[in-house]
Coordinates of C-alpha atoms in Angstrom, one line a residue:
M7 CA 65.4 23.3 88.8
G8 CA 65.5 24.0 92.5
L9 CA 69.1 22.9 92.8
I10 CA 71.5 22.7 89.8
G11 CA 72.4 19.1 89.0
N12 CA 69.4 17.5 90.7
I13 CA 68.8 14.2 88.8
Y14 CA 65.7 12.1 89.4
R15 CA 66.1 8.3 89.6
V16 CA 64.0 6.0 87.5
V17 CA 63.2 2.2 87.5
V18 CA 61.6 0.7 84.4
A19 CA 59.6 -2.6 84.7
D20 CA 58.3 -4.4 81.6
D21 CA 58.4 -8.1 80.6
E22 CA 59.2 -7.0 77.0
P23 CA 62.9 -6.3 76.7
M24 CA 62.3 -4.2 73.5
A25 CA 59.9 -2.0 75.3
V26 CA 62.3 -1.5 78.2
R27 CA 65.1 -0.5 75.8
G28 CA 62.8 1.9 74.0
I29 CA 61.7 3.7 77.2
C30 CA 65.3 3.9 78.4
R31 CA 66.4 5.4 75.1
I32 CA 63.7 8.1 75.2
I33 CA 64.7 9.0 78.7
E34 CA 68.4 9.1 77.9
T35 CA 67.9 11.2 74.7
H36 CA 65.1 13.5 75.7
S37 CA 64.9 13.7 79.5
P38 CA 68.3 14.6 80.9
E39 CA 66.7 15.4 84.3
F40 CA 66.1 11.6 84.8
E41 CA 68.5 8.7 85.1
V42 CA 67.5 5.0 84.8
V43 CA 69.0 3.2 87.8
G44 CA 67.4 -0.2 87.2
T45 CA 65.3 -2.3 84.9
A46 CA 63.2 -5.4 85.6
E47 CA 61.2 -8.0 83.7
N48 CA 58.7 -8.8 86.4
G49 CA 57.0 -7.1 89.3
Q50 CA 58.9 -9.1 92.0
E51 CA 62.3 -8.2 90.5
A52 CA 61.1 -4.5 90.2
L53 CA 60.1 -4.4 93.9
E54 CA 63.6 -5.7 94.9
I55 CA 65.3 -3.1 92.7
I56 CA 63.1 -0.3 94.1
E57 CA 64.0 -1.2 97.7
K58 CA 67.7 -1.2 96.8
T59 CA 67.9 1.9 94.6
L60 CA 65.1 4.1 96.2
P61 CA 64.1 5.8 92.9
D62 CA 61.9 8.8 92.5
L63 CA 59.8 7.4 89.6
V64 CA 58.7 3.9 88.5
L65 CA 57.5 3.3 84.9
T66 CA 55.8 -0.1 85.0
D67 CA 53.8 -2.3 82.7
I68 CA 50.5 -3.6 84.1
A69 CA 50.6 -7.2 82.7
M70 CA 53.8 -8.8 84.1
P71 CA 54.6 -12.3 85.6
L72 CA 55.0 -12.9 89.3
M73 CA 53.5 -9.5 90.3
N74 CA 51.4 -7.2 88.0
G75 CA 51.9 -3.5 87.8
L76 CA 49.1 -2.5 90.1
E77 CA 50.3 -4.9 92.9
L78 CA 53.8 -3.5 92.4
V79 CA 52.4 0.0 92.9
R80 CA 50.6 -1.0 96.1
Q81 CA 53.6 -2.8 97.7
A82 CA 56.2 -0.3 96.6
S83 CA 54.2 2.6 97.9
T84 CA 54.3 1.1 101.4
K85 CA 58.0 0.4 101.3
V86 CA 59.2 3.6 99.6
P87 CA 56.7 6.5 100.4
D88 CA 56.4 9.4 98.0
L89 CA 57.3 7.3 94.9
C90 CA 55.8 8.5 91.6
F91 CA 54.3 5.9 89.3
V92 CA 53.4 5.9 85.6
I93 CA 51.5 2.8 84.3
I94 CA 52.1 1.3 80.9
S95 CA 49.8 -1.1 79.0
G96 CA 49.5 -2.6 75.6
Y97 CA 45.8 -1.8 75.5
Q98 CA 43.4 0.8 76.8
D99 CA 41.6 -0.5 79.8
F100 CA 39.9 2.2 81.7
E101 CA 39.1 -0.1 84.6
Y102 CA 42.9 -0.4 85.1
V103 CA 43.2 3.4 84.8
R104 CA 40.6 4.0 87.6
D105 CA 42.4 1.5 89.9
A106 CA 45.8 3.0 89.1
I107 CA 44.6 6.6 89.8
R108 CA 43.1 5.5 93.1
N109 CA 46.6 4.2 94.1
G110 CA 48.3 7.4 93.3
V111 CA 49.6 6.7 89.8
L112 CA 50.3 10.0 88.0
D113 CA 49.7 8.9 84.4
Y114 CA 48.8 6.0 82.1
L115 CA 50.6 5.4 78.8
T116 CA 49.6 2.9 76.1
K117 CA 52.0 1.0 73.9
P118 CA 53.8 1.4 71.6
I119 CA 55.6 4.2 73.6
V120 CA 56.8 7.0 71.4
P121 CA 58.5 10.3 72.5
S122 CA 55.6 12.5 71.5
Q123 CA 53.4 10.6 74.0
M124 CA 55.9 10.0 76.7
L125 CA 57.6 13.4 77.0
P126 CA 54.6 15.4 78.3
T127 CA 54.2 12.8 81.0
M128 CA 57.9 13.1 81.9
K129 CA 57.6 16.8 82.1
N130 CA 54.6 16.6 84.4
V131 CA 56.5 14.1 86.6
E132 CA 59.5 16.4 86.7
E133 CA 57.5 19.3 87.8
K134 CA 55.8 17.3 90.6
L135 CA 59.2 16.0 91.7
R136 CA 60.8 19.4 91.6
R137 CA 58.2 20.8 93.9
F138 CA 58.4 17.7 96.1
Y139 CA 62.2 18.0 96.4
Y140 CA 61.9 21.7 97.1
S141 CA 59.3 21.1 99.9
R142 CA 61.4 18.4 101.4
R143 CA 64.6 20.5 101.3
N144 CA 62.8 23.3 103.1
G145 CA 61.5 20.9 105.7
I146 CA 64.9 19.3 106.3
L147 CA 66.5 22.8 106.7
R148 CA 63.8 23.9 109.1
K149 CA 64.3 20.7 111.2
I150 CA 68.0 21.2 111.4
C151 CA 67.7 24.9 112.3
M152 CA 65.1 24.0 115.0
G153 CA 67.4 21.4 116.5
E154 CA 65.3 18.4 115.4
T155 CA 66.7 15.1 114.2
V156 CA 67.1 14.3 110.5
T157 CA 68.7 11.2 109.0
Q158 CA 71.8 11.3 106.9
G159 CA 69.9 9.5 104.1
E160 CA 67.4 12.3 103.9
V161 CA 70.0 15.0 103.7
C162 CA 72.0 13.1 101.0
K163 CA 68.9 12.4 98.9
F164 CA 67.4 15.9 98.9
F165 CA 70.7 17.8 98.8
P166 CA 72.4 15.9 95.9
H167 CA 75.6 17.9 95.6
K168 CA 78.9 16.6 96.9
E169 CA 80.1 19.9 98.5
F170 CA 78.5 23.0 99.9
Y171 CA 79.2 26.4 101.3
A172 CA 77.0 27.8 104.2
A173 CA 76.4 31.3 105.5
L174 CA 74.1 32.7 108.1
L175 CA 73.1 36.4 107.8
R176 CA 71.2 38.1 110.6
E177 CA 70.0 41.7 110.6
N178 CA 69.9 43.3 114.0
G179 CA 69.1 41.2 117.1
L180 CA 68.3 37.5 117.7
P181 CA 64.8 36.2 117.0
R182 CA 62.0 36.6 119.5
R183 CA 61.2 33.6 121.7
Y184 CA 58.2 34.7 123.7
S185 CA 56.1 37.3 121.7
P186 CA 52.6 36.3 120.7
G187 CA 51.9 35.7 117.0
R188 CA 54.0 33.4 114.9
E189 CA 56.7 35.0 112.9
T190 CA 56.6 34.2 109.2
E191 CA 59.5 31.9 108.3
L192 CA 61.4 32.7 105.2
Y193 CA 62.2 30.3 102.4
G194 CA 64.0 30.6 99.2
T195 CA 61.9 30.4 96.0
I196 CA 61.7 27.2 94.0
D197 CA 63.7 28.6 91.1
E198 CA 66.7 29.7 93.2
T199 CA 69.9 27.8 92.6
Y200 CA 70.6 27.4 96.4
S201 CA 68.5 26.8 99.5
V202 CA 67.5 29.6 101.9
Y203 CA 65.8 29.4 105.3
G204 CA 65.2 32.0 108.0
R205 CA 63.3 31.7 111.3
D206 CA 61.9 35.2 110.5
N207 CA 62.4 37.7 107.8
M208 CA 65.4 39.3 109.5
E209 CA 67.5 36.1 109.0
E210 CA 68.7 34.0 106.1
L211 CA 70.6 30.8 106.1
F212 CA 72.3 30.1 102.8
L213 CA 73.3 26.6 101.7
I214 CA 75.1 27.0 98.4
P215 CA 76.4 24.2 96.1
K216 CA 80.2 24.7 95.6
E217 CA 80.0 24.8 91.8
M218 CA 77.5 27.6 91.9
L219 CA 80.1 30.2 93.0
G220 CA 82.6 29.2 90.4
G221 CA 85.9 31.0 91.3
Q222 CA 84.2 33.6 93.5
S223 CA 84.9 33.4 97.3
L224 CA 81.9 32.9 99.5
I225 CA 82.6 36.0 101.6
D226 CA 82.7 38.2 98.4
Y227 CA 79.4 36.8 97.4
M228 CA 77.8 37.3 100.8
I229 CA 79.0 40.8 101.2
K230 CA 77.2 41.7 97.9
V231 CA 74.0 40.0 99.3
E232 CA 74.4 41.9 102.6
L233 CA 74.8 45.3 100.9
R234 CA 71.7 44.7 98.8
Q235 CA 69.5 43.8 101.7
K236 CA 70.8 45.7 104.7
T237 CA 68.5 48.4 106.0
E238 CA 70.1 51.8 106.6
G239 CA 71.2 52.1 110.2
S240 CA 70.9 48.4 111.0
Y241 CA 73.8 46.1 112.0
T242 CA 74.4 42.6 110.7
T243 CA 76.0 39.4 112.0
L244 CA 77.4 37.3 109.1
L245 CA 78.7 33.8 110.0
Y246 CA 80.1 31.6 107.2
Y247 CA 82.3 28.7 106.4
G248 CA 85.0 29.9 104.0
N249 CA 85.9 26.3 102.9
A250 CA 83.4 24.0 101.2
F251 CA 82.3 20.9 103.1
S252 CA 80.7 17.5 102.3
V253 CA 77.0 16.9 102.2
S254 CA 77.4 14.6 105.3
E255 CA 78.5 17.7 107.3
I256 CA 75.4 19.9 106.6
S257 CA 73.6 19.2 109.9
G258 CA 76.6 19.8 112.1
K259 CA 77.7 22.9 110.3
I260 CA 74.3 24.5 110.5
R261 CA 73.9 23.7 114.2
D262 CA 77.3 25.2 114.8
M263 CA 76.3 28.4 113.0
Y264 CA 73.3 28.9 115.3
F265 CA 75.4 28.2 118.3
W266 CA 77.9 30.9 117.3
L267 CA 75.1 33.3 116.3
N268 CA 73.8 33.1 119.9
T269 CA 77.3 33.4 121.3
L270 CA 78.5 36.3 119.1
S271 CA 75.5 38.5 118.3
T272 CA 76.2 41.9 119.9
V273 CA 73.8 44.8 119.8
G274 CA 74.9 47.6 117.4
F275 CA 78.1 45.8 116.3
S276 CA 78.3 44.4 112.7
Q277 CA 80.7 41.5 112.2
A278 CA 81.6 38.9 109.7
V279 CA 83.2 35.7 111.1
D280 CA 84.7 32.8 109.2
L281 CA 83.8 29.8 111.3
D282 CA 86.6 27.7 109.8
K283 CA 88.9 29.9 112.0
K284 CA 87.3 29.1 115.3
Q285 CA 90.6 29.1 117.1
L286 CA 90.6 32.9 116.7
L287 CA 87.1 33.3 118.3
S288 CA 88.1 32.4 121.8
K289 CA 90.3 35.5 121.9
R290 CA 87.4 37.7 121.1
L291 CA 84.8 36.3 123.4
P292 CA 84.1 38.3 126.6
T293 CA 84.5 36.4 129.9
P294 CA 82.2 38.1 132.4
D295 CA 82.6 37.6 136.1
T296 CA 79.7 35.4 137.2
T297 CA 79.5 37.4 140.4
E298 CA 79.3 40.7 138.6
L299 CA 75.6 40.9 138.2
S300 CA 74.9 39.8 141.8
G301 CA 77.1 42.6 143.0
L302 CA 75.3 45.1 140.8
L303 CA 71.9 43.9 142.2
Q304 CA 73.1 44.3 145.7
E305 CA 74.2 47.8 145.1
L306 CA 70.8 48.6 143.5
E307 CA 69.1 47.2 146.5
Q308 CA 71.0 49.6 148.8
Y309 CA 70.0 52.6 146.7
A310 CA 66.3 51.4 146.6
K311 CA 66.2 51.1 150.4
M312 CA 67.4 54.7 150.7
G313 CA 64.9 55.8 148.1
R314 CA 67.8 57.0 145.9
Y315 CA 66.3 56.1 142.6
D316 CA 68.4 58.8 140.8
Q317 CA 71.5 57.0 142.0
L318 CA 70.0 53.6 141.1
Q319 CA 69.4 54.8 137.5
K320 CA 73.0 56.2 137.3
C321 CA 74.4 52.9 138.5
I322 CA 72.5 50.9 135.9
A323 CA 73.6 53.4 133.2
K324 CA 77.2 53.0 134.2
A325 CA 76.9 49.2 134.0
F326 CA 75.4 49.4 130.5
A327 CA 78.2 51.7 129.4
Q328 CA 80.8 49.2 130.6
W329 CA 79.0 46.3 128.9
E330 CA 78.9 48.3 125.6
Q331 CA 82.6 48.9 125.8
E332 CA 83.2 45.2 126.4
R333 CA 80.8 44.3 123.6
R334 CA 78.8 41.9 125.7
P335 CA 76.7 39.5 123.6
Q336 CA 73.0 40.1 123.3
L337 CA 72.1 37.0 125.4
W338 CA 74.2 38.3 128.3
L339 CA 72.5 41.7 128.0
E340 CA 69.0 40.1 127.9
H341 CA 69.7 38.0 131.0
S342 CA 71.1 41.0 132.9
S343 CA 68.2 43.3 131.8
R344 CA 65.6 40.8 132.8
R345 CA 67.2 40.4 136.3
I346 CA 67.3 44.2 136.6
L347 CA 63.7 44.6 135.4
N348 CA 62.4 42.0 137.8
F349 CA 64.3 43.8 140.7
I350 CA 62.8 47.2 139.7
R351 CA 59.3 45.6 139.5
M352 CA 59.6 44.3 143.0
Q353 CA 60.8 47.6 144.4
T354 CA 58.2 49.8 142.7
G355 CA 55.2 47.6 142.7
D356 CA 54.9 47.9 138.9
E357 CA 51.4 47.0 137.8
E358 CA 52.4 45.9 134.3
S359 CA 51.8 42.2 133.9
L360 CA 54.9 40.0 133.9
I361 CA 54.2 38.7 130.4
E362 CA 53.7 42.2 129.0
S363 CA 57.0 43.3 130.5
E364 CA 58.6 40.3 128.9
Y365 CA 57.1 41.2 125.5
Q366 CA 58.3 44.7 125.8
L367 CA 61.8 43.7 126.8
E368 CA 62.0 41.3 123.9
D369 CA 60.8 44.0 121.4
I370 CA 63.4 46.4 122.7
F371 CA 66.2 44.0 121.9
Y372 CA 64.6 42.9 118.6
Y373 CA 64.5 46.5 117.2
A374 CA 67.5 48.1 118.8
T375 CA 70.2 49.0 116.2
S376 CA 72.7 50.4 118.7
M377 CA 73.5 50.3 122.4
E378 CA 72.3 53.9 122.7
M379 CA 68.9 53.0 121.3
L380 CA 68.8 49.9 123.5
W381 CA 69.5 51.9 126.7
N382 CA 67.1 54.7 125.8
N383 CA 64.3 52.2 125.3
L384 CA 65.1 50.1 128.3
Q385 CA 64.8 53.2 130.5
S386 CA 61.2 53.5 129.3
I387 CA 60.3 50.2 131.0
L388 CA 62.9 50.2 133.8
F389 CA 62.0 53.7 135.1
R390 CA 58.4 54.2 134.1
F391 CA 57.2 55.6 137.4
G392 CA 54.2 57.4 136.1
E393 CA 55.1 57.2 132.4
R394 CA 52.1 54.8 131.9
E395 CA 49.8 57.5 133.3
K396 CA 51.4 60.1 131.1
E397 CA 51.1 58.1 127.8
K398 CA 48.0 56.0 128.2
P399 CA 45.2 58.7 128.0
K400 CA 47.0 60.2 125.0
V401 CA 47.5 57.2 122.8
D402 CA 45.5 54.2 124.0
S403 CA 42.6 54.7 121.7
P404 CA 41.4 53.2 118.3
E405 CA 41.4 56.7 116.8
F406 CA 45.1 57.2 117.7
F407 CA 46.1 53.8 116.4
G408 CA 44.1 54.3 113.3
N409 CA 46.3 57.3 112.5
I410 CA 49.4 55.1 112.9
E411 CA 48.0 52.5 110.5
K412 CA 47.0 55.3 108.0
Y413 CA 50.6 56.7 108.0
L414 CA 52.1 53.3 107.4
K415 CA 49.9 52.5 104.5
E416 CA 50.6 55.9 102.9
H417 CA 54.4 55.5 103.3
L418 CA 55.0 51.8 102.4
S419 CA 57.9 52.5 100.0
E420 CA 59.9 54.1 102.9
P421 CA 62.1 52.2 105.4
L422 CA 59.5 52.6 108.3
S423 CA 61.6 51.6 111.3
L424 CA 59.8 51.3 114.6
Q425 CA 62.1 54.0 116.1
E426 CA 61.2 56.6 113.4
L427 CA 57.5 55.8 113.8
S428 CA 57.7 56.1 117.6
E429 CA 59.5 59.5 117.3
L430 CA 56.9 60.7 114.8
F431 CA 54.0 59.9 117.1
A432 CA 55.9 61.0 120.2
I433 CA 55.7 57.8 122.2
S434 CA 58.3 55.2 123.3
Q435 CA 59.1 52.2 121.2
A436 CA 58.0 49.9 124.0
Y437 CA 54.6 51.6 124.1
M438 CA 54.3 51.6 120.3
S439 CA 54.9 47.8 120.3
K440 CA 52.3 47.4 123.0
L441 CA 49.7 49.2 120.9
F442 CA 50.4 46.9 117.9
R443 CA 49.9 43.8 120.1
K444 CA 46.7 45.2 121.5
Y445 CA 45.0 46.4 118.3
T446 CA 46.4 43.9 115.8
G447 CA 47.5 40.9 117.8
Q448 CA 50.8 41.1 115.9
T449 CA 54.2 42.4 116.4
Y450 CA 55.1 45.6 114.5
N451 CA 57.2 43.6 112.0
Q452 CA 54.5 41.1 111.4
Y453 CA 51.9 43.8 110.8
L454 CA 54.2 45.8 108.5
T455 CA 55.1 42.7 106.4
G456 CA 51.5 41.9 106.1
I457 CA 50.3 45.2 104.7
R458 CA 53.4 45.4 102.4
M459 CA 52.5 41.9 101.0
E460 CA 48.9 42.8 100.6
R461 CA 49.8 46.0 98.8
A462 CA 52.1 44.0 96.5
K463 CA 49.3 41.6 95.7
Q464 CA 47.0 44.5 94.9
L465 CA 49.6 46.1 92.6
M466 CA 50.0 42.8 90.7
K467 CA 46.3 42.5 90.2
E468 CA 46.0 46.1 89.0
N469 CA 48.9 45.9 86.6
S470 CA 50.3 42.6 85.5
E471 CA 52.9 44.4 83.3
L472 CA 54.9 45.6 86.3
F473 CA 58.3 44.1 87.0
V474 CA 58.9 42.4 90.3
K475 CA 61.8 44.8 90.9
D476 CA 59.4 47.8 90.6
I477 CA 56.8 46.2 92.9
A478 CA 59.5 45.4 95.5
E479 CA 60.6 49.1 95.6
M480 CA 57.0 50.3 95.7
V481 CA 56.4 48.4 98.9
G482 CA 59.7 49.2 100.6
Y483 CA 62.2 46.5 99.5
R484 CA 65.5 47.4 97.7
D485 CA 66.4 43.8 96.9
Q486 CA 63.9 42.0 94.6
F487 CA 65.3 38.6 95.6
Y488 CA 64.8 39.2 99.3
F489 CA 61.3 40.6 98.5
S490 CA 60.5 37.4 96.4
R491 CA 61.4 35.2 99.4
I492 CA 59.2 37.1 101.8
F493 CA 56.4 37.2 99.2
H494 CA 56.6 33.5 98.7
S495 CA 56.7 32.7 102.4
Y496 CA 53.6 35.0 102.9
T497 CA 51.5 33.8 99.9
G498 CA 52.9 30.4 99.0
K499 CA 53.7 31.6 95.5
C500 CA 56.6 33.4 94.0
P501 CA 55.8 36.8 92.5
A502 CA 56.2 35.6 88.9
D503 CA 53.7 32.8 89.5
Y504 CA 51.3 35.2 91.2
L505 CA 51.6 37.7 88.3
N506 CA 50.9 34.9 85.8
Q507 CA 47.9 33.8 87.8

């Protein structure tokens, strides 16, 4: 099951008490995933129980007093959307079957109900509900992470455990906010025992039922996950709640984690922070002088007026060295870099479009794994007086980009960082990112993920005997669970289902 301990609620409606008892006994004995939360002897009583208990499944006889089974299906469907129904009758009437199927009924059972007849139906219902719950959990997590409103009832229904742990693991910088092309969101697979969501494949939010960890601490578990998934040379931000919390706190805890991710994420600096100890965080947070950046820009303006661009460059380099020492958060650096970039554009008459400059700035922060790399790449867009003329004739051609694509496809099992690729082809990371946007309409990460997933699909079709772990390694992933999440998010199927298909 998607989450350990998920029990689906059932209402049984039949005007024959013996039939009700028989159905309840079969469920209790043979279907532990279901719990009968109410029984009724007529359709009207069943409708009242359904509104009160909000079940997942209704097993109802067709011929009942006050309200028949088909009318119950119609009325209950409007009051409690997404209900599953199974119709029961003492005789085979295919006209009833057609009407029932039209109204969304999953199956039709004839009396007398015996286990051999009923259990396949219950198995089919369980599979439908399992996928439905999985989809709803993903949707709820996504809404919370995107700042949208969810009701407490939704959270409690689809996250049935009493207590949870939560952790947010981010590799490298914060997600893009402006770049073209939609990043592929990451979801855990249906068979995982906890829920996972990421706004892109560099991020994973873990919502873990307390009983899943047993006696293991959350931080010990997350460090193992981090070590499996971390790319060599990258940095990570791990935020977590070291103490379990109630289901009613899920929304608030997740929103707090994203607030602290934005607040704490620092380029090149790995950190693990227990958010249950927030009182310690205030001592670590930098408190920049709000007039500092204005003073820097005034100084830059003086150098620009004198034409001293060498001094201007040294001045900015000195500021970045100070900000590195103070471990300024990424959002501060982005804001400052954007102000400096706009100032440089005005002074030099940079012909690069504003939106392209924004894309390049965002890419630089997304891929930087250290302040040194960040500064080196920022210089390529801050001080590109003539760099465009130097690079463009050399690399802005389909033939040159074709060589880049060929290299990537031939080295898919390797890490393939943007930095290494740029050094290999002797161009800046900013320009390399620009080429991918121009020739593929995607970011570098989107393109790389796409060709890796297509290669994985090809390997599965060519040899269904391969293990998922082997396929993951062949397309550049060390952790098969992480690979499975990305594959599922890309294809809509987990690797095992794709292999079976």
